[in-house]
Amino acid sequence: MKLVTARIRPDRLEPVHAALMEIGISNLTATEVKGFGPEVDHAEIHRGAQYQVAFMPMVKIESVVTDDLVAQVVATIREASTTGQADRSHIWVSGVLSEETGEAKP
Amino acid sequence: MKLVTARIRPDRLEPVHAALMEIGISNLTATEVKGFGPEVDHAEIHRGAQYQVAFMPMVKIESVVTDDLVAQVVATIREASTTGQADRSHIWVSGVLSEETGEAKP
Amino acid sequence: MKLVTARIRPDRLEPVHAALMEIGISNLTATEVKGFGPEVDHAEIHRGAQYQVAFMPMVKIESVVTDDLVAQVVATIREASTTGQADRSHIWVSGVLSEETGEAKP
Amino acid sequence: MNSGDTAWILVATALVFFMTLPGLAMFYAGLVRSNSVLSVVMHCVAVAALASLLWLFVGYSLAFDDSVGGMIGGVGKAFFSGITTDRLSGSIPEIVFAIFQMTFVIITPALIVGAYVERIKFSGVVILSSAWVLLVYAPIAHWVWGGGWLGDLGVMDFAGGIVVHTSAGVAALVTAAFLGRRSGFPDQLQPPHNPGLTAMGAGMLWVGWFGFNGGSQLAADGGAGMAIAVTHIAAASAALVWSAIEWIKFGKPSLVGAVTGVIAGLATVTPTSGFVGPVGGLILGAAAGAVCFFAVDVVKKKLKIDDSLDVFAVHGVGGILGTLLVAVLAIHALDGGGVLVESGTVGSQLGVQAIGVVAAVAWSAGFTFLILKVTAVLTGGLRVDEEAELVGLDLTAHGERGYDL
Amino acid sequence: MNSGDTAWILVATALVFFMTLPGLAMFYAGLVRSNSVLSVVMHCVAVAALASLLWLFVGYSLAFDDSVGGMIGGVGKAFFSGITTDRLSGSIPEIVFAIFQMTFVIITPALIVGAYVERIKFSGVVILSSAWVLLVYAPIAHWVWGGGWLGDLGVMDFAGGIVVHTSAGVAALVTAAFLGRRSGFPDQLQPPHNPGLTAMGAGMLWVGWFGFNGGSQLAADGGAGMAIAVTHIAAASAALVWSAIEWIKFGKPSLVGAVTGVIAGLATVTPTSGFVGPVGGLILGAAAGAVCFFAVDVVKKKLKIDDSLDVFAVHGVGGILGTLLVAVLAIHALDGGGVLVESGTVGSQLGVQAIGVVAAVAWSAGFTFLILKVTAVLTGGLRVDEEAELVGLDLTAHGERGYDL
Amino acid sequence: MNSGDTAWILVATALVFFMTLPGLAMFYAGLVRSNSVLSVVMHCVAVAALASLLWLFVGYSLAFDDSVGGMIGGVGKAFFSGITTDRLSGSIPEIVFAIFQMTFVIITPALIVGAYVERIKFSGVVILSSAWVLLVYAPIAHWVWGGGWLGDLGVMDFAGGIVVHTSAGVAALVTAAFLGRRSGFPDQLQPPHNPGLTAMGAGMLWVGWFGFNGGSQLAADGGAGMAIAVTHIAAASAALVWSAIEWIKFGKPSLVGAVTGVIAGLATVTPTSGFVGPVGGLILGAAAGAVCFFAVDVVKKKLKIDDSLDVFAVHGVGGILGTLLVAVLAIHALDGGGVLVESGTVGSQLGVQAIGVVAAVAWSAGFTFLILKVTAVLTGGLRVDEEAELVGLDLTAHGERGYDL
Ligand SMILES: Nc1ncnc2c1ncn2[C@@H]1O[C@H](COP(=O)(O)OP(=O)(O)O)[C@@H](O)[C@H]1O
Ligand SMILES: Nc1ncnc2c1ncn2[C@@H]1O[C@H](COP(=O)(O)OP(=O)(O)O)[C@@H](O)[C@H]1O
Ligand SMILES: Nc1ncnc2c1ncn2[C@@H]1O[C@H](COP(=O)(O)OP(=O)(O)O)[C@@H](O)[C@H]1O
């Protein structure tokens, strides 16, 4: 089992979810996060003062998948989260020692 | 050290926290997340249009625990997060290489 | 690659981010979480009733960094998240099997 | 017809309607969990719409048409029959009086919403509120204001201490007891999800109450001005007393507490506002802040009834308190004006006020219980199932979610 | 001068302005995604400010100065020239009439905001709204209310079914079609981000509408009271009908649905409110609830136009419906009062009403399209780029974020 | 007694109170961090309640009872003594005048809240505001409106440019300087947590200001209508100017900027609204938008004072600006009406206005400083500790949390 984590743009959540559904991955946890990064540097203006805002609202998705599916899942997320413009998605994979789902219990 | 992660129903947070307290696990991080999954398929209606909504608000809890406690923690979470009805909790365990808490520093 | 995760006080996010920038870590994901812990025990009062509230709003930060930077990153976070008073930051490191960023793709 | 008086009552009509939507809806919405916030607003909207139509159909007539034995009005004014634009009621057109009164019949069942949040079926709200308007509100309004027996007896209720607050408060208590407690009551409840929203609703209620009490003078004159002054002072004084108690007792005065004090003061001064001066308002407000504060505790901890948003403790207790205190406070005149109680008659006036309270309590409790029984049968149980209660009414009853930020 | 009438119209002015800010702004803000919530509010603020100044500069004069051939007013009242404080218009000072009318010219282009949310350039909003006020609103207001040809023809439009709702609704449809659909329309849209906010805005619109329709009587009398009664009943009845349809069709009545019904009822009753009685309001409301409900579907699914917040289906269809039904409903009198249609003349009155509708539809559609063409050139394309649409207008157009909770 | 005038002032009373609760509370609440949102609302509620009672106790009397040497009123009207319902003040009952004025004493110290958000002790707010009402507001109100020396001198202040905005603005600046900066000022501050809430509050303030300025005419006539027209035009014009400056300077006009412009325009037009015509309003609004915009910068970047929500730059500067411009703008008449300055006397009137401003600035600054000194002793330091400031005042001072969504 592996945990695939990806940080994507909020508007890509819907297409990524749809793409994952198509390859049979229906389970997914999404969290609203703030992404800090070098490419983020817009300013907010209030009352004549500019606030440098270093982050963008992003969505983090997590899915625990079996080892054989990892490559396909990563590729699917990457593709579905890519827009015409600068892509800010970021994906990493980590190990899971054990998993159990609600279904498993009596 | 292991990281135990569980996704539970929002209303189970309180009982899960209480149950963990009882076995001596007082530290816990909870995050509001969106759970996507096959069993989620309700519709939202607005102005005559139905929106299929594929996710449910869930809570993700994380706790870093010593190895010997993992099994007990997982069992406690599973039990306290189970309701009479379809259970949607999902628990996984992953490795932690090192940990340090605020208390440790001078 | 390692994933460094830290739970810090919300008001420390800005200094931690600044400190990490200085050591060249510009990428960071921040999530608003609820931290439960033994040191949290304030009460909310409503209409003559007190509600014991077991959690504090905290921020979880995550950064995937190369192995050689882990120690420095952890130290930086610890330092920048420390206030004069009781520190509630909590940091752990876990392994990352693979990573890819948006930049990598064609 | 006096165009100044008419202008004022037209505006007062808008102000009192504003109290329910969005005022009360916001006040209540902020106090519940975030997964049932929309259901509370929906209850207020539905109750407002239903009460308005029922008032047109027959409610106004039952309350204000010629009395049938002092108990109820006739049906001669059903569908506002005969209320043409040039027909007067005092110095204003009767249609203006009829819609001003309509805003009272809107807010009264809407107040009860606070008793049954987070666990009632929407169909139950529809049936309960409709029946209640006709079987409880209309008769009591008739008794007090429409030429009925309580008015004949000399009961003093300037703007609805009996008709609105006592009757709604008691109905709330009965409904909450009938429905049972929310899961988690009383220790594991979640705190109000948005106290700021509650405070904004309270601000709107406070402003709207100027129309509620000042409009009840039915003229734009010094009496209306004095009623507003008294009302405002009572609200301010109750807020400060409530906050002071919290500050002493818990070390921190809360916003929810302060604005609950405001509402308690306003409910308490309602029956009295046209009969006393500003110092009377001061006393009433202070009494309201203290008495309602402790009433909240009694209902929750002694009676163990989950009257979720404290409708009885605030409106019921406040309304009764103010109704009884009229007899005492009105004699002093306290620099106010209007109809005053002769000092020799305090005792007998107090008796009359008590009769009014008892009658309203008994009628409201009895009929509310009866309506609940029937409604429970019609809806196959008034409560939603446990799963729906946990997930929240927004999604399960209305297919919507409160916040997608 | 009648001080009571003046007091009422001063207040009605405040009430109608309240409809736009914060009423309509909140109503619309709750319906969009959370990353464009501020842009919608900003549109309403900017449109209100622009329309106010243009009204002062020349708009009022074009609408209400002496008619030039029944088509448009002169420029003699530009900059409110000659409108001193003691100049009367009927029983009230003309300056009071002028500012009451100003609140109408504020809300009309603000209604159109609902058509172009989440994808228009702010510069486009500025140019489009300004031109529209002068080229569409002012002439149509003149035709109907300012001594123009439609008024001469005998068209009945009490408070703006033609002038406000039909003209804005049609402009919204044309604008939405011109601008194109939001990405994701119609299947992948996000639901309203804050339905509670929408409901609170609806409550404010409802209250404010008492001034809109009641103020259009221009006097504090039984006619104003009746207009408010009729207005309120229509809103309540439309809300219940809309909710009932949803309950039957989807199994759940939604809050957004109920308050959309409220607005549909209010828009529909607007042209009629001074001519019928409460039962007329009841009928209009029920018609509005049903017809507008299905109109929403037709626009979205048949026409496939992304009139995002259903401005045409609610205001346009409602306004037209009400304008036509006047001819039928006003004969019954329905216990109301005021100017009534003689029963023998229903057919001809219906014809006149239809002419009014057709003229407003044609003029508004034609000039809105023309304005859009020119605006698109001036702004280098009316739409923001795809990236900005996805990120949201708050950050990209205004450098702000809606919520930092 | 004129019932039309009375009706209008009753409503204006409601409108001005609405400005503070919920208007100003929402406006300010949206501008702070989400962990201190409730504290700001609580400040407004507490200040409103305290000021109301103090006004009753002795404030009204100090301001409006017979003058003691032109400096202060007597105590003959303490507890509204002698103000029976039939006692007149001009064409309206005196009680109506007293409560209309009460709404002014509520909003003035509430404006100061914006200076000390996120770091003051609640006990400090209570003491500071109470003392300020009696020691600063009541005397200045007496000087200008209550028969005092400034009024005798011929100072023109229609609705409170000196009494309300100058006095509050200066007090805010002094308080902010005394209290010190928030941690993070000026570079590391968080942006407003909910600009939409701020805009909604601004909308309510805008509507309420119709009562503030229009009500100050104390009659329902063309003068009231003109005051509202002028007020509205100034708000619109200031909003557009502020937005235009931002658009040019930063490339993006913000919502917070636009509505700050609205408030700047309204504050600036306040002293002038009854003396000029609509074109005067246009000019005042434009001046307000530009001057206050740059004043914000000066306070933040030159003076480096953390007047957190820009009370001085918007209200103080705006109030002073408008007070001085009266002397110039009122001569043109600009199609307005009322009391006008003879063209030969502009210079001397300007002198009188300047005396009024200087007197209010000096008195307010001096006594505010004195009160702060004493309050700091009584509260053991006005500021909360650093930890509480970081965690936020909601939890630490009131035991509540703003949002649990
Ligand atoms: N790999 C996963 N990652 C995230 N959430 C998951 C994962 N697997 C399951 N879940 C969630 O846990 C719950 C139960 O999961 P599971 O038993 O795998 O679902 P099912 O058997 O219905 O396919 C579901 O709500 C699902 O959304
Ligand atoms: N295993 C854990 N998982 C999540 N959060 C933790 C964990 N351990 C500690 N924390 C959090 O980090 C902070 C300090 O933790 P720790 O030093 O373990 O607490 P203590 O020594 O007070 O028991 C606390 O706020 C706690 O909530
Ligand atoms: N180690 C990381 N942890 C969290 N987020 C990251 C990390 N690395 C990159 N990101 C995020 O993913 C996006 C692309 O990252 P990356 O390609 O590493 O950035 P860059 O090449 O611009 O330095 C950025 O938005 C960044 O914020």
Coordinates of N, CA and C and ligand atoms in Angstrom, one line a residue, chain A residues 7 36-39 88 90 92, chain C residues 27-29 62-64 99 101 103, ligand 3:
Chain A
R7 N -0.6 18.0 -4.4 CA -1.2 19.3 -4.1 C -1.5 19.9 -5.5
F36 N 2.4 27.6 -0.3 CA 3.5 28.6 -0.4 C 4.4 28.2 -1.5
G37 N 5.0 29.1 -2.2 CA 5.9 28.7 -3.2 C 6.5 29.9 -3.9
P38 N 7.6 29.7 -4.6 CA 8.3 30.9 -5.2 C 7.4 31.6 -6.3
E39 N 6.6 30.8 -6.9 CA 5.8 31.4 -8.0 C 4.6 32.2 -7.5
R88 N 1.0 24.0 -11.1 CA 1.5 24.1 -9.8 C 1.3 22.8 -9.0
H90 N 2.0 19.1 -7.5 CA 3.2 18.6 -6.8 C 2.7 17.3 -6.2
W92 N 3.7 13.5 -4.3 CA 4.7 12.6 -3.7 C 4.0 11.3 -3.2
Chain C
N27 N 9.0 26.2 -0.7 CA 7.8 25.5 -0.9 C 7.3 24.8 0.4
L28 N 6.0 24.9 0.5 CA 5.4 24.6 1.8 C 3.9 24.5 1.7
T29 N 3.3 23.6 2.3 CA 1.9 23.5 2.3 C 1.4 23.7 3.8
E62 N 3.7 21.2 5.9 CA 4.3 20.1 5.3 C 5.3 20.5 4.3
S63 N 6.4 19.9 4.2 CA 7.4 20.3 3.2 C 8.2 19.0 2.8
V64 N 8.2 18.7 1.6 CA 9.1 17.6 1.1 C 10.5 18.2 0.8
E99 N 8.9 11.6 -5.7 CA 8.3 13.0 -5.8 C 8.3 13.4 -7.2
T101 N 7.3 17.1 -9.4 CA 6.7 18.4 -9.4 C 6.2 18.8 -10.8
E103 N 6.9 21.1 -12.6 CA 8.0 21.5 -13.5 C 8.6 20.4 -14.3
Ligands
LIG3 N1 8.7 20.2 -0.9 C1 7.5 20.7 -1.1 N2 6.6 20.7 -0.2 C2 5.4 21.3 -0.4 N3 5.1 21.9 -1.6 C3 6.0 21.9 -2.5 C4 7.2 21.4 -2.4 N4 7.9 21.5 -3.5 C5 7.2 22.2 -4.3 N5 6.0 22.4 -3.8 C6 4.9 23.2 -4.4 O1 4.7 22.6 -5.7 C7 4.7 23.6 -6.7 C8 5.8 23.4 -7.6 O2 7.0 23.1 -6.9 P1 8.5 23.1 -7.4 O3 8.5 22.6 -8.8 O4 9.4 22.4 -6.4 O5 8.7 24.7 -7.4 P2 9.8 25.5 -8.0 O6 10.5 24.7 -9.1 O7 9.0 26.7 -8.5 O8 10.8 25.9 -6.9 C9 4.9 24.9 -5.9 O9 3.7 25.6 -5.9 C10 5.4 24.6 -4.6 O10 4.8 25.4 -3.6

